[in-house]
Amino acid sequence: MPQNPPAPSAGAPKFLTLSPVIPVVTLADAALACDLAQALLAGGVAVIEVTLRNAQGLKAIAAIARQVPQMLVGAGTVLNGEDLRAAADAGARFAASPGATAQLLAAGQKAPIAYLPAVSDPSEVMCALEHGYRYLKFFPASVAGGTDMLRVLAGPFPNISFCATGGISPQNAGCYLQLPNVCCVGGSWLAPADALARRDWARIQSLAAAAVALRSVPVR
Ligand code: 3PG
């Protein structure tokens, strides 16, 4: 008799298990990185994705990796193999992309750090599967079909688990997190630009604490 497939979250890479919400942050100033990491940790979030969308990204990753080792720091907006290498060299412990290419999918399997490619439709899931990936980012979640698309993808791909990112908010995160094929979500709302500019660490701590509590919020 065929066995039930394992729960999609079984064997997940550590960075996908630490918080229901992975903060996705683009820092205007890498000097803010360590205080930000401490504020998120104080709120109960021990993972952060710092994007490589500007020159501050790698500096921020290096600073967090060196000075706040309790924070599991990763690189976002990894667009090619060179970004992946630079992220690992800077101390990132995972890397994520807004999409995937054949080159990156292959490089990610050989990389010294965990790599999370993104998909937005079934063909892209099939391509990632061919390369051996079971954990995928679903991006941009809100415009790629949102929770309806994730429910549909659970049919043909019961063993794939998604981190939904892009357009996730405190208002809709619970709807994503209740899906069995969603292991976590990503979002930029935990570190708003205005809070960063004002160094309002108390606000960021409180946003992080609220995000951690989202897992247990009943969805209407
Ligand atoms: C991004 O593209 O910056 C991340 O996926 C976060 O998206 P968000 O700003 O919609 O949360």
JSON list of C-alpha atoms and ligand atoms in Angstrom, two decimals:
[
{"chain": "A", "resi": 1, "resn": "MET", "atom": "CA", "xyz": [0.00, 0.00, 0.00]},
{"chain": "A", "resi": 2, "resn": "PRO", "atom": "CA", "xyz": [1.47, 3.43, -0.88]},
{"chain": "A", "resi": 3, "resn": "GLN", "atom": "CA", "xyz": [2.59, 5.45, 2.11]},
{"chain": "A", "resi": 4, "resn": "ASN", "atom": "CA", "xyz": [1.41, 8.97, 2.75]},
{"chain": "A", "resi": 5, "resn": "PRO", "atom": "CA", "xyz": [3.94, 11.51, 1.53]},
{"chain": "A", "resi": 6, "resn": "PRO", "atom": "CA", "xyz": [5.87, 13.16, 4.35]},
{"chain": "A", "resi": 7, "resn": "ALA", "atom": "CA", "xyz": [4.51, 16.47, 5.62]},
{"chain": "A", "resi": 8, "resn": "PRO", "atom": "CA", "xyz": [5.99, 19.22, 3.43]},
{"chain": "A", "resi": 9, "resn": "SER", "atom": "CA", "xyz": [7.65, 20.85, 6.44]},
{"chain": "A", "resi": 10, "resn": "ALA", "atom": "CA", "xyz": [9.54, 17.67, 7.41]},
{"chain": "A", "resi": 11, "resn": "GLY", "atom": "CA", "xyz": [13.24, 18.12, 6.75]},
{"chain": "A", "resi": 12, "resn": "ALA", "atom": "CA", "xyz": [12.91, 21.79, 5.92]},
{"chain": "A", "resi": 13, "resn": "PRO", "atom": "CA", "xyz": [16.11, 23.82, 5.90]},
{"chain": "A", "resi": 14, "resn": "LYS", "atom": "CA", "xyz": [16.51, 25.55, 9.26]},
{"chain": "A", "resi": 15, "resn": "PHE", "atom": "CA", "xyz": [15.97, 29.08, 7.96]},
{"chain": "A", "resi": 16, "resn": "LEU", "atom": "CA", "xyz": [12.44, 28.16, 6.89]},
{"chain": "A", "resi": 17, "resn": "THR", "atom": "CA", "xyz": [11.52, 26.86, 10.35]},
{"chain": "A", "resi": 18, "resn": "LEU", "atom": "CA", "xyz": [12.58, 29.70, 12.63]},
{"chain": "A", "resi": 19, "resn": "SER", "atom": "CA", "xyz": [9.67, 32.11, 12.18]},
{"chain": "A", "resi": 20, "resn": "PRO", "atom": "CA", "xyz": [6.29, 32.11, 10.43]},
{"chain": "A", "resi": 21, "resn": "VAL", "atom": "CA", "xyz": [7.46, 35.32, 8.76]},
{"chain": "A", "resi": 22, "resn": "ILE", "atom": "CA", "xyz": [10.91, 35.93, 7.30]},
{"chain": "A", "resi": 23, "resn": "PRO", "atom": "CA", "xyz": [11.62, 39.65, 7.32]},
{"chain": "A", "resi": 24, "resn": "VAL", "atom": "CA", "xyz": [12.80, 40.81, 3.89]},
{"chain": "A", "resi": 25, "resn": "VAL", "atom": "CA", "xyz": [14.86, 43.95, 4.25]},
{"chain": "A", "resi": 26, "resn": "THR", "atom": "CA", "xyz": [16.56, 46.36, 1.87]},
{"chain": "A", "resi": 27, "resn": "LEU", "atom": "CA", "xyz": [18.80, 48.56, 3.96]},
{"chain": "A", "resi": 28, "resn": "ALA", "atom": "CA", "xyz": [19.70, 52.08, 2.91]},
{"chain": "A", "resi": 29, "resn": "ASP", "atom": "CA", "xyz": [22.55, 52.00, 5.42]},
{"chain": "A", "resi": 30, "resn": "ALA", "atom": "CA", "xyz": [24.39, 48.85, 6.48]},
{"chain": "A", "resi": 31, "resn": "ALA", "atom": "CA", "xyz": [25.25, 50.57, 9.77]},
{"chain": "A", "resi": 32, "resn": "LEU", "atom": "CA", "xyz": [21.65, 49.87, 10.85]},
{"chain": "A", "resi": 33, "resn": "ALA", "atom": "CA", "xyz": [21.93, 46.13, 10.26]},
{"chain": "A", "resi": 34, "resn": "CYS", "atom": "CA", "xyz": [23.02, 44.92, 13.69]},
{"chain": "A", "resi": 35, "resn": "ASP", "atom": "CA", "xyz": [20.55, 47.05, 15.66]},
{"chain": "A", "resi": 36, "resn": "LEU", "atom": "CA", "xyz": [17.82, 45.84, 13.32]},
{"chain": "A", "resi": 37, "resn": "ALA", "atom": "CA", "xyz": [18.86, 42.23, 13.86]},
{"chain": "A", "resi": 38, "resn": "GLN", "atom": "CA", "xyz": [18.82, 42.74, 17.64]},
{"chain": "A", "resi": 39, "resn": "ALA", "atom": "CA", "xyz": [15.35, 44.31, 17.51]},
{"chain": "A", "resi": 40, "resn": "LEU", "atom": "CA", "xyz": [13.98, 41.39, 15.48]},
{"chain": "A", "resi": 41, "resn": "LEU", "atom": "CA", "xyz": [15.59, 38.92, 17.86]},
{"chain": "A", "resi": 42, "resn": "ALA", "atom": "CA", "xyz": [14.06, 40.74, 20.83]},
{"chain": "A", "resi": 43, "resn": "GLY", "atom": "CA", "xyz": [10.68, 40.26, 19.14]},
{"chain": "A", "resi": 44, "resn": "GLY", "atom": "CA", "xyz": [11.32, 36.55, 18.66]},
{"chain": "A", "resi": 45, "resn": "VAL", "atom": "CA", "xyz": [12.37, 36.49, 14.99]},
{"chain": "A", "resi": 46, "resn": "ALA", "atom": "CA", "xyz": [15.75, 34.79, 14.53]},
{"chain": "A", "resi": 47, "resn": "VAL", "atom": "CA", "xyz": [15.96, 34.92, 10.73]},
{"chain": "A", "resi": 48, "resn": "ILE", "atom": "CA", "xyz": [16.40, 37.80, 8.29]},
{"chain": "A", "resi": 49, "resn": "GLU", "atom": "CA", "xyz": [16.74, 38.09, 4.52]},
{"chain": "A", "resi": 50, "resn": "VAL", "atom": "CA", "xyz": [18.79, 41.10, 3.46]},
{"chain": "A", "resi": 51, "resn": "THR", "atom": "CA", "xyz": [18.39, 41.86, -0.22]},
{"chain": "A", "resi": 52, "resn": "LEU", "atom": "CA", "xyz": [21.29, 42.53, -2.56]},
{"chain": "A", "resi": 53, "resn": "ARG", "atom": "CA", "xyz": [19.36, 45.35, -4.22]},
{"chain": "A", "resi": 54, "resn": "ASN", "atom": "CA", "xyz": [21.99, 47.89, -3.29]},
{"chain": "A", "resi": 55, "resn": "ALA", "atom": "CA", "xyz": [25.63, 47.98, -2.27]},
{"chain": "A", "resi": 56, "resn": "GLN", "atom": "CA", "xyz": [24.66, 47.94, 1.40]},
{"chain": "A", "resi": 57, "resn": "GLY", "atom": "CA", "xyz": [23.29, 44.41, 1.21]},
{"chain": "A", "resi": 58, "resn": "LEU", "atom": "CA", "xyz": [26.55, 42.43, 1.38]},
{"chain": "A", "resi": 59, "resn": "LYS", "atom": "CA", "xyz": [27.94, 44.81, 4.01]},
{"chain": "A", "resi": 60, "resn": "ALA", "atom": "CA", "xyz": [24.84, 44.37, 6.15]},
{"chain": "A", "resi": 61, "resn": "ILE", "atom": "CA", "xyz": [24.98, 40.59, 5.81]},
{"chain": "A", "resi": 62, "resn": "ALA", "atom": "CA", "xyz": [28.66, 40.55, 6.81]},
{"chain": "A", "resi": 63, "resn": "ALA", "atom": "CA", "xyz": [27.99, 42.77, 9.82]},
{"chain": "A", "resi": 64, "resn": "ILE", "atom": "CA", "xyz": [25.11, 40.64, 11.10]},
{"chain": "A", "resi": 65, "resn": "ALA", "atom": "CA", "xyz": [26.99, 37.39, 10.50]},
{"chain": "A", "resi": 66, "resn": "ARG", "atom": "CA", "xyz": [29.98, 38.70, 12.45]},
{"chain": "A", "resi": 67, "resn": "GLN", "atom": "CA", "xyz": [28.30, 40.65, 15.25]},
{"chain": "A", "resi": 68, "resn": "VAL", "atom": "CA", "xyz": [24.90, 39.03, 15.78]},
{"chain": "A", "resi": 69, "resn": "PRO", "atom": "CA", "xyz": [25.57, 35.31, 15.36]},
{"chain": "A", "resi": 70, "resn": "GLN", "atom": "CA", "xyz": [22.23, 34.36, 16.96]},
{"chain": "A", "resi": 71, "resn": "MET", "atom": "CA", "xyz": [20.53, 35.84, 13.89]},
{"chain": "A", "resi": 72, "resn": "LEU", "atom": "CA", "xyz": [20.37, 33.51, 10.90]},
{"chain": "A", "resi": 73, "resn": "VAL", "atom": "CA", "xyz": [21.08, 35.91, 8.07]},
{"chain": "A", "resi": 74, "resn": "GLY", "atom": "CA", "xyz": [20.45, 35.25, 4.41]},
{"chain": "A", "resi": 75, "resn": "ALA", "atom": "CA", "xyz": [20.72, 37.11, 1.13]},
{"chain": "A", "resi": 76, "resn": "GLY", "atom": "CA", "xyz": [17.74, 38.01, -1.02]},
{"chain": "A", "resi": 77, "resn": "THR", "atom": "CA", "xyz": [17.54, 39.13, -4.66]},
{"chain": "A", "resi": 78, "resn": "VAL", "atom": "CA", "xyz": [20.27, 36.67, -5.62]},
{"chain": "A", "resi": 79, "resn": "LEU", "atom": "CA", "xyz": [20.15, 36.85, -9.43]},
{"chain": "A", "resi": 80, "resn": "ASN", "atom": "CA", "xyz": [23.08, 34.71, -10.56]},
{"chain": "A", "resi": 81, "resn": "GLY", "atom": "CA", "xyz": [25.86, 32.40, -9.47]},
{"chain": "A", "resi": 82, "resn": "GLU", "atom": "CA", "xyz": [28.14, 35.31, -8.71]},
{"chain": "A", "resi": 83, "resn": "ASP", "atom": "CA", "xyz": [25.61, 36.79, -6.27]},
{"chain": "A", "resi": 84, "resn": "LEU", "atom": "CA", "xyz": [25.29, 33.39, -4.64]},
{"chain": "A", "resi": 85, "resn": "ARG", "atom": "CA", "xyz": [29.04, 33.12, -4.14]},
{"chain": "A", "resi": 86, "resn": "ALA", "atom": "CA", "xyz": [29.29, 36.69, -2.85]},
{"chain": "A", "resi": 87, "resn": "ALA", "atom": "CA", "xyz": [26.45, 36.06, -0.39]},
{"chain": "A", "resi": 88, "resn": "ALA", "atom": "CA", "xyz": [28.11, 32.93, 0.98]},
{"chain": "A", "resi": 89, "resn": "ASP", "atom": "CA", "xyz": [31.46, 34.71, 1.20]},
{"chain": "A", "resi": 90, "resn": "ALA", "atom": "CA", "xyz": [29.85, 37.56, 3.15]},
{"chain": "A", "resi": 91, "resn": "GLY", "atom": "CA", "xyz": [28.52, 35.11, 5.73]},
{"chain": "A", "resi": 92, "resn": "ALA", "atom": "CA", "xyz": [24.96, 34.55, 4.50]},
{"chain": "A", "resi": 93, "resn": "ARG", "atom": "CA", "xyz": [23.62, 31.19, 5.62]},
{"chain": "A", "resi": 94, "resn": "PHE", "atom": "CA", "xyz": [20.92, 31.04, 2.97]},
{"chain": "A", "resi": 95, "resn": "ALA", "atom": "CA", "xyz": [20.12, 32.74, -0.31]},
{"chain": "A", "resi": 96, "resn": "ALA", "atom": "CA", "xyz": [16.85, 33.44, -2.06]},
{"chain": "A", "resi": 97, "resn": "SER", "atom": "CA", "xyz": [15.94, 34.61, -5.55]},
{"chain": "A", "resi": 98, "resn": "PRO", "atom": "CA", "xyz": [12.90, 36.36, -7.02]},
{"chain": "A", "resi": 99, "resn": "GLY", "atom": "CA", "xyz": [12.85, 33.67, -9.74]},
{"chain": "A", "resi": 100, "resn": "ALA", "atom": "CA", "xyz": [15.19, 30.97, -10.99]},
{"chain": "A", "resi": 101, "resn": "THR", "atom": "CA", "xyz": [17.42, 30.21, -13.95]},
{"chain": "A", "resi": 102, "resn": "ALA", "atom": "CA", "xyz": [18.86, 26.84, -14.99]},
{"chain": "A", "resi": 103, "resn": "GLN", "atom": "CA", "xyz": [22.30, 28.17, -14.07]},
{"chain": "A", "resi": 104, "resn": "LEU", "atom": "CA", "xyz": [21.21, 29.25, -10.57]},
{"chain": "A", "resi": 105, "resn": "LEU", "atom": "CA", "xyz": [19.25, 26.06, -9.94]},
{"chain": "A", "resi": 106, "resn": "ALA", "atom": "CA", "xyz": [22.39, 24.06, -10.69]},
{"chain": "A", "resi": 107, "resn": "ALA", "atom": "CA", "xyz": [24.67, 26.40, -8.72]},
{"chain": "A", "resi": 108, "resn": "GLY", "atom": "CA", "xyz": [22.30, 26.31, -5.74]},
{"chain": "A", "resi": 109, "resn": "GLN", "atom": "CA", "xyz": [22.65, 22.54, -5.44]},
{"chain": "A", "resi": 110, "resn": "LYS", "atom": "CA", "xyz": [26.42, 22.86, -5.17]},
{"chain": "A", "resi": 111, "resn": "ALA", "atom": "CA", "xyz": [26.48, 25.96, -2.97]},
{"chain": "A", "resi": 112, "resn": "PRO", "atom": "CA", "xyz": [27.83, 25.85, 0.59]},
{"chain": "A", "resi": 113, "resn": "ILE", "atom": "CA", "xyz": [24.61, 27.51, 1.83]},
{"chain": "A", "resi": 114, "resn": "ALA", "atom": "CA", "xyz": [20.92, 26.72, 1.44]},
{"chain": "A", "resi": 115, "resn": "TYR", "atom": "CA", "xyz": [19.36, 28.16, -1.69]},
{"chain": "A", "resi": 116, "resn": "LEU", "atom": "CA", "xyz": [15.68, 29.00, -2.18]},
{"chain": "A", "resi": 117, "resn": "PRO", "atom": "CA", "xyz": [14.65, 29.56, -5.80]},
{"chain": "A", "resi": 118, "resn": "ALA", "atom": "CA", "xyz": [11.32, 31.20, -6.58]},
{"chain": "A", "resi": 119, "resn": "VAL", "atom": "CA", "xyz": [8.51, 30.05, -8.82]},
{"chain": "A", "resi": 120, "resn": "SER", "atom": "CA", "xyz": [5.23, 31.56, -9.87]},
{"chain": "A", "resi": 121, "resn": "ASP", "atom": "CA", "xyz": [3.60, 28.80, -11.93]},
{"chain": "A", "resi": 122, "resn": "PRO", "atom": "CA", "xyz": [3.48, 24.98, -12.43]},
{"chain": "A", "resi": 123, "resn": "SER", "atom": "CA", "xyz": [6.10, 24.85, -15.20]},
{"chain": "A", "resi": 124, "resn": "GLU", "atom": "CA", "xyz": [8.57, 26.65, -12.96]},
{"chain": "A", "resi": 125, "resn": "VAL", "atom": "CA", "xyz": [7.81, 24.22, -10.14]},
{"chain": "A", "resi": 126, "resn": "MET", "atom": "CA", "xyz": [8.52, 21.33, -12.53]},
{"chain": "A", "resi": 127, "resn": "CYS", "atom": "CA", "xyz": [11.83, 22.89, -13.55]},
{"chain": "A", "resi": 128, "resn": "ALA", "atom": "CA", "xyz": [12.86, 23.32, -9.90]},
{"chain": "A", "resi": 129, "resn": "LEU", "atom": "CA", "xyz": [11.78, 19.74, -9.18]},
{"chain": "A", "resi": 130, "resn": "GLU", "atom": "CA", "xyz": [14.00, 18.49, -12.00]},
{"chain": "A", "resi": 131, "resn": "HIS", "atom": "CA", "xyz": [16.90, 20.08, -10.15]},
{"chain": "A", "resi": 132, "resn": "GLY", "atom": "CA", "xyz": [15.92, 18.42, -6.88]},
{"chain": "A", "resi": 133, "resn": "TYR", "atom": "CA", "xyz": [14.30, 21.30, -5.00]},
{"chain": "A", "resi": 134, "resn": "ARG", "atom": "CA", "xyz": [11.40, 20.67, -2.60]},
{"chain": "A", "resi": 135, "resn": "TYR", "atom": "CA", "xyz": [11.35, 24.04, -0.86]},
{"chain": "A", "resi": 136, "resn": "LEU", "atom": "CA", "xyz": [10.49, 26.97, -3.06]},
{"chain": "A", "resi": 137, "resn": "LYS", "atom": "CA", "xyz": [9.64, 30.60, -2.73]},
{"chain": "A", "resi": 138, "resn": "PHE", "atom": "CA", "xyz": [6.30, 31.51, -4.29]},
{"chain": "A", "resi": 139, "resn": "PHE", "atom": "CA", "xyz": [6.82, 35.01, -5.69]},
{"chain": "A", "resi": 140, "resn": "PRO", "atom": "CA", "xyz": [5.23, 37.45, -6.28]},
{"chain": "A", "resi": 141, "resn": "ALA", "atom": "CA", "xyz": [2.58, 35.68, -4.24]},
{"chain": "A", "resi": 142, "resn": "SER", "atom": "CA", "xyz": [-0.24, 38.20, -4.28]},
{"chain": "A", "resi": 143, "resn": "VAL", "atom": "CA", "xyz": [-0.20, 38.74, -8.06]},
{"chain": "A", "resi": 144, "resn": "ALA", "atom": "CA", "xyz": [0.75, 35.16, -9.03]},
{"chain": "A", "resi": 145, "resn": "GLY", "atom": "CA", "xyz": [-2.55, 33.78, -7.77]},
{"chain": "A", "resi": 146, "resn": "GLY", "atom": "CA", "xyz": [-2.14, 34.07, -4.00]},
{"chain": "A", "resi": 147, "resn": "THR", "atom": "CA", "xyz": [-3.67, 31.40, -1.81]},
{"chain": "A", "resi": 148, "resn": "ASP", "atom": "CA", "xyz": [-5.85, 30.12, -4.69]},
{"chain": "A", "resi": 149, "resn": "MET", "atom": "CA", "xyz": [-2.76, 29.27, -6.75]},
{"chain": "A", "resi": 150, "resn": "LEU", "atom": "CA", "xyz": [-1.08, 27.60, -3.77]},
{"chain": "A", "resi": 151, "resn": "ARG", "atom": "CA", "xyz": [-4.16, 25.41, -3.22]},
{"chain": "A", "resi": 152, "resn": "VAL", "atom": "CA", "xyz": [-4.06, 24.43, -6.89]},
{"chain": "A", "resi": 153, "resn": "LEU", "atom": "CA", "xyz": [-0.30, 23.67, -6.79]},
{"chain": "A", "resi": 154, "resn": "ALA", "atom": "CA", "xyz": [-0.86, 21.32, -3.83]},
{"chain": "A", "resi": 155, "resn": "GLY", "atom": "CA", "xyz": [-2.67, 18.93, -6.22]},
{"chain": "A", "resi": 156, "resn": "PRO", "atom": "CA", "xyz": [0.11, 18.04, -8.67]},
{"chain": "A", "resi": 157, "resn": "PHE", "atom": "CA", "xyz": [2.94, 18.89, -6.26]},
{"chain": "A", "resi": 158, "resn": "PRO", "atom": "CA", "xyz": [1.98, 17.46, -2.84]},
{"chain": "A", "resi": 159, "resn": "ASN", "atom": "CA", "xyz": [5.59, 17.30, -1.64]},
{"chain": "A", "resi": 160, "resn": "ILE", "atom": "CA", "xyz": [6.53, 20.87, -2.42]},
{"chain": "A", "resi": 161, "resn": "SER", "atom": "CA", "xyz": [6.50, 23.41, 0.39]},
{"chain": "A", "resi": 162, "resn": "PHE", "atom": "CA", "xyz": [6.41, 27.12, -0.29]},
{"chain": "A", "resi": 163, "resn": "CYS", "atom": "CA", "xyz": [7.57, 30.32, 1.34]},
{"chain": "A", "resi": 164, "resn": "ALA", "atom": "CA", "xyz": [5.05, 32.81, -0.03]},
{"chain": "A", "resi": 165, "resn": "THR", "atom": "CA", "xyz": [6.51, 36.27, -0.53]},
{"chain": "A", "resi": 166, "resn": "GLY", "atom": "CA", "xyz": [5.44, 39.48, -2.26]},
{"chain": "A", "resi": 167, "resn": "GLY", "atom": "CA", "xyz": [2.32, 41.29, -1.19]},
{"chain": "A", "resi": 168, "resn": "ILE", "atom": "CA", "xyz": [2.04, 39.49, 2.13]},
{"chain": "A", "resi": 169, "resn": "SER", "atom": "CA", "xyz": [0.79, 41.61, 5.02]},
{"chain": "A", "resi": 170, "resn": "PRO", "atom": "CA", "xyz": [-0.29, 41.12, 8.62]},
{"chain": "A", "resi": 171, "resn": "GLN", "atom": "CA", "xyz": [-3.85, 41.07, 7.25]},
{"chain": "A", "resi": 172, "resn": "ASN", "atom": "CA", "xyz": [-3.41, 38.21, 4.78]},
{"chain": "A", "resi": 173, "resn": "ALA", "atom": "CA", "xyz": [-0.42, 36.29, 6.23]},
{"chain": "A", "resi": 174, "resn": "GLY", "atom": "CA", "xyz": [-2.67, 34.02, 8.31]},
{"chain": "A", "resi": 175, "resn": "CYS", "atom": "CA", "xyz": [-4.53, 32.89, 5.17]},
{"chain": "A", "resi": 176, "resn": "TYR", "atom": "CA", "xyz": [-1.23, 31.75, 3.65]},
{"chain": "A", "resi": 177, "resn": "LEU", "atom": "CA", "xyz": [0.13, 30.19, 6.83]},
{"chain": "A", "resi": 178, "resn": "GLN", "atom": "CA", "xyz": [-2.92, 27.98, 7.29]},
{"chain": "A", "resi": 179, "resn": "LEU", "atom": "CA", "xyz": [-2.23, 26.21, 3.97]},
{"chain": "A", "resi": 180, "resn": "PRO", "atom": "CA", "xyz": [-0.52, 22.84, 4.46]},
{"chain": "A", "resi": 181, "resn": "ASN", "atom": "CA", "xyz": [1.92, 23.52, 1.61]},
{"chain": "A", "resi": 182, "resn": "VAL", "atom": "CA", "xyz": [3.10, 26.85, 3.05]},
{"chain": "A", "resi": 183, "resn": "CYS", "atom": "CA", "xyz": [5.95, 26.55, 5.54]},
{"chain": "A", "resi": 184, "resn": "CYS", "atom": "CA", "xyz": [6.33, 30.29, 6.10]},
{"chain": "A", "resi": 185, "resn": "VAL", "atom": "CA", "xyz": [5.90, 33.64, 4.41]},
{"chain": "A", "resi": 186, "resn": "GLY", "atom": "CA", "xyz": [8.27, 36.51, 3.71]},
{"chain": "A", "resi": 187, "resn": "GLY", "atom": "CA", "xyz": [7.50, 40.19, 4.03]},
{"chain": "A", "resi": 188, "resn": "SER", "atom": "CA", "xyz": [9.01, 43.62, 4.25]},
{"chain": "A", "resi": 189, "resn": "TRP", "atom": "CA", "xyz": [6.51, 45.00, 6.74]},
{"chain": "A", "resi": 190, "resn": "LEU", "atom": "CA", "xyz": [8.54, 43.98, 9.81]},
{"chain": "A", "resi": 191, "resn": "ALA", "atom": "CA", "xyz": [11.18, 46.59, 9.07]},
{"chain": "A", "resi": 192, "resn": "PRO", "atom": "CA", "xyz": [9.42, 49.61, 7.55]},
{"chain": "A", "resi": 193, "resn": "ALA", "atom": "CA", "xyz": [11.70, 52.23, 5.99]},
{"chain": "A", "resi": 194, "resn": "ASP", "atom": "CA", "xyz": [10.37, 54.99, 8.25]},
{"chain": "A", "resi": 195, "resn": "ALA", "atom": "CA", "xyz": [11.02, 52.94, 11.39]},
{"chain": "A", "resi": 196, "resn": "LEU", "atom": "CA", "xyz": [14.55, 52.20, 10.17]},
{"chain": "A", "resi": 197, "resn": "ALA", "atom": "CA", "xyz": [15.17, 55.87, 9.37]},
{"chain": "A", "resi": 198, "resn": "ARG", "atom": "CA", "xyz": [14.05, 56.84, 12.88]},
{"chain": "A", "resi": 199, "resn": "ARG", "atom": "CA", "xyz": [15.89, 53.91, 14.46]},
{"chain": "A", "resi": 200, "resn": "ASP", "atom": "CA", "xyz": [12.59, 52.98, 16.05]},
{"chain": "A", "resi": 201, "resn": "TRP", "atom": "CA", "xyz": [13.75, 49.59, 17.33]},
{"chain": "A", "resi": 202, "resn": "ALA", "atom": "CA", "xyz": [10.84, 49.29, 19.76]},
{"chain": "A", "resi": 203, "resn": "ARG", "atom": "CA", "xyz": [8.39, 49.42, 16.86]},
{"chain": "A", "resi": 204, "resn": "ILE", "atom": "CA", "xyz": [10.33, 46.80, 14.91]},
{"chain": "A", "resi": 205, "resn": "GLN", "atom": "CA", "xyz": [10.51, 44.56, 17.98]},
{"chain": "A", "resi": 206, "resn": "SER", "atom": "CA", "xyz": [6.76, 44.85, 18.38]},
{"chain": "A", "resi": 207, "resn": "LEU", "atom": "CA", "xyz": [6.11, 44.13, 14.67]},
{"chain": "A", "resi": 208, "resn": "ALA", "atom": "CA", "xyz": [8.32, 41.05, 14.99]},
{"chain": "A", "resi": 209, "resn": "ALA", "atom": "CA", "xyz": [6.49, 39.84, 18.09]},
{"chain": "A", "resi": 210, "resn": "ALA", "atom": "CA", "xyz": [3.14, 40.28, 16.30]},
{"chain": "A", "resi": 211, "resn": "ALA", "atom": "CA", "xyz": [4.48, 38.34, 13.30]},
{"chain": "A", "resi": 212, "resn": "VAL", "atom": "CA", "xyz": [5.56, 35.43, 15.50]},
{"chain": "A", "resi": 213, "resn": "ALA", "atom": "CA", "xyz": [2.07, 35.32, 16.99]},
{"chain": "A", "resi": 214, "resn": "LEU", "atom": "CA", "xyz": [0.49, 35.10, 13.52]},
{"chain": "A", "resi": 215, "resn": "ARG", "atom": "CA", "xyz": [0.94, 31.34, 13.40]},
{"chain": "A", "resi": 216, "resn": "SER", "atom": "CA", "xyz": [-1.67, 30.94, 16.10]},
{"chain": "A", "resi": 217, "resn": "VAL", "atom": "CA", "xyz": [-4.18, 33.50, 14.82]},
{"chain": "A", "resi": 218, "resn": "PRO", "atom": "CA", "xyz": [-7.36, 31.69, 13.73]},
{"chain": "A", "resi": 219, "resn": "VAL", "atom": "CA", "xyz": [-8.27, 32.49, 10.13]},
{"chain": "A", "resi": 220, "resn": "ARG", "atom": "CA", "xyz": [-11.86, 33.55, 9.54]},
{"chain": "B", "resi": 1, "resn": "3PG", "atom": "C1", "xyz": [10.32, 41.99, -2.03]},
{"chain": "B", "resi": 1, "resn": "3PG", "atom": "O1", "xyz": [10.12, 41.75, -3.21]},
{"chain": "B", "resi": 1, "resn": "3PG", "atom": "O2", "xyz": [10.84, 43.02, -1.63]},
{"chain": "B", "resi": 1, "resn": "3PG", "atom": "C2", "xyz": [9.94, 40.97, -1.03]},
{"chain": "B", "resi": 1, "resn": "3PG", "atom": "O3", "xyz": [9.40, 39.86, -1.61]},
{"chain": "B", "resi": 1, "resn": "3PG", "atom": "C3", "xyz": [8.99, 41.54, -0.05]},
{"chain": "B", "resi": 1, "resn": "3PG", "atom": "O4", "xyz": [7.84, 41.92, -0.70]},
{"chain": "B", "resi": 1, "resn": "3PG", "atom": "P1", "xyz": [6.79, 42.82, 0.08]},
{"chain": "B", "resi": 1, "resn": "3PG", "atom": "O5", "xyz": [7.39, 44.19, 0.17]},
{"chain": "B", "resi": 1, "resn": "3PG", "atom": "O6", "xyz": [5.55, 42.77, -0.77]},
{"chain": "B", "resi": 1, "resn": "3PG", "atom": "O7", "xyz": [6.60, 42.20, 1.44]}
]
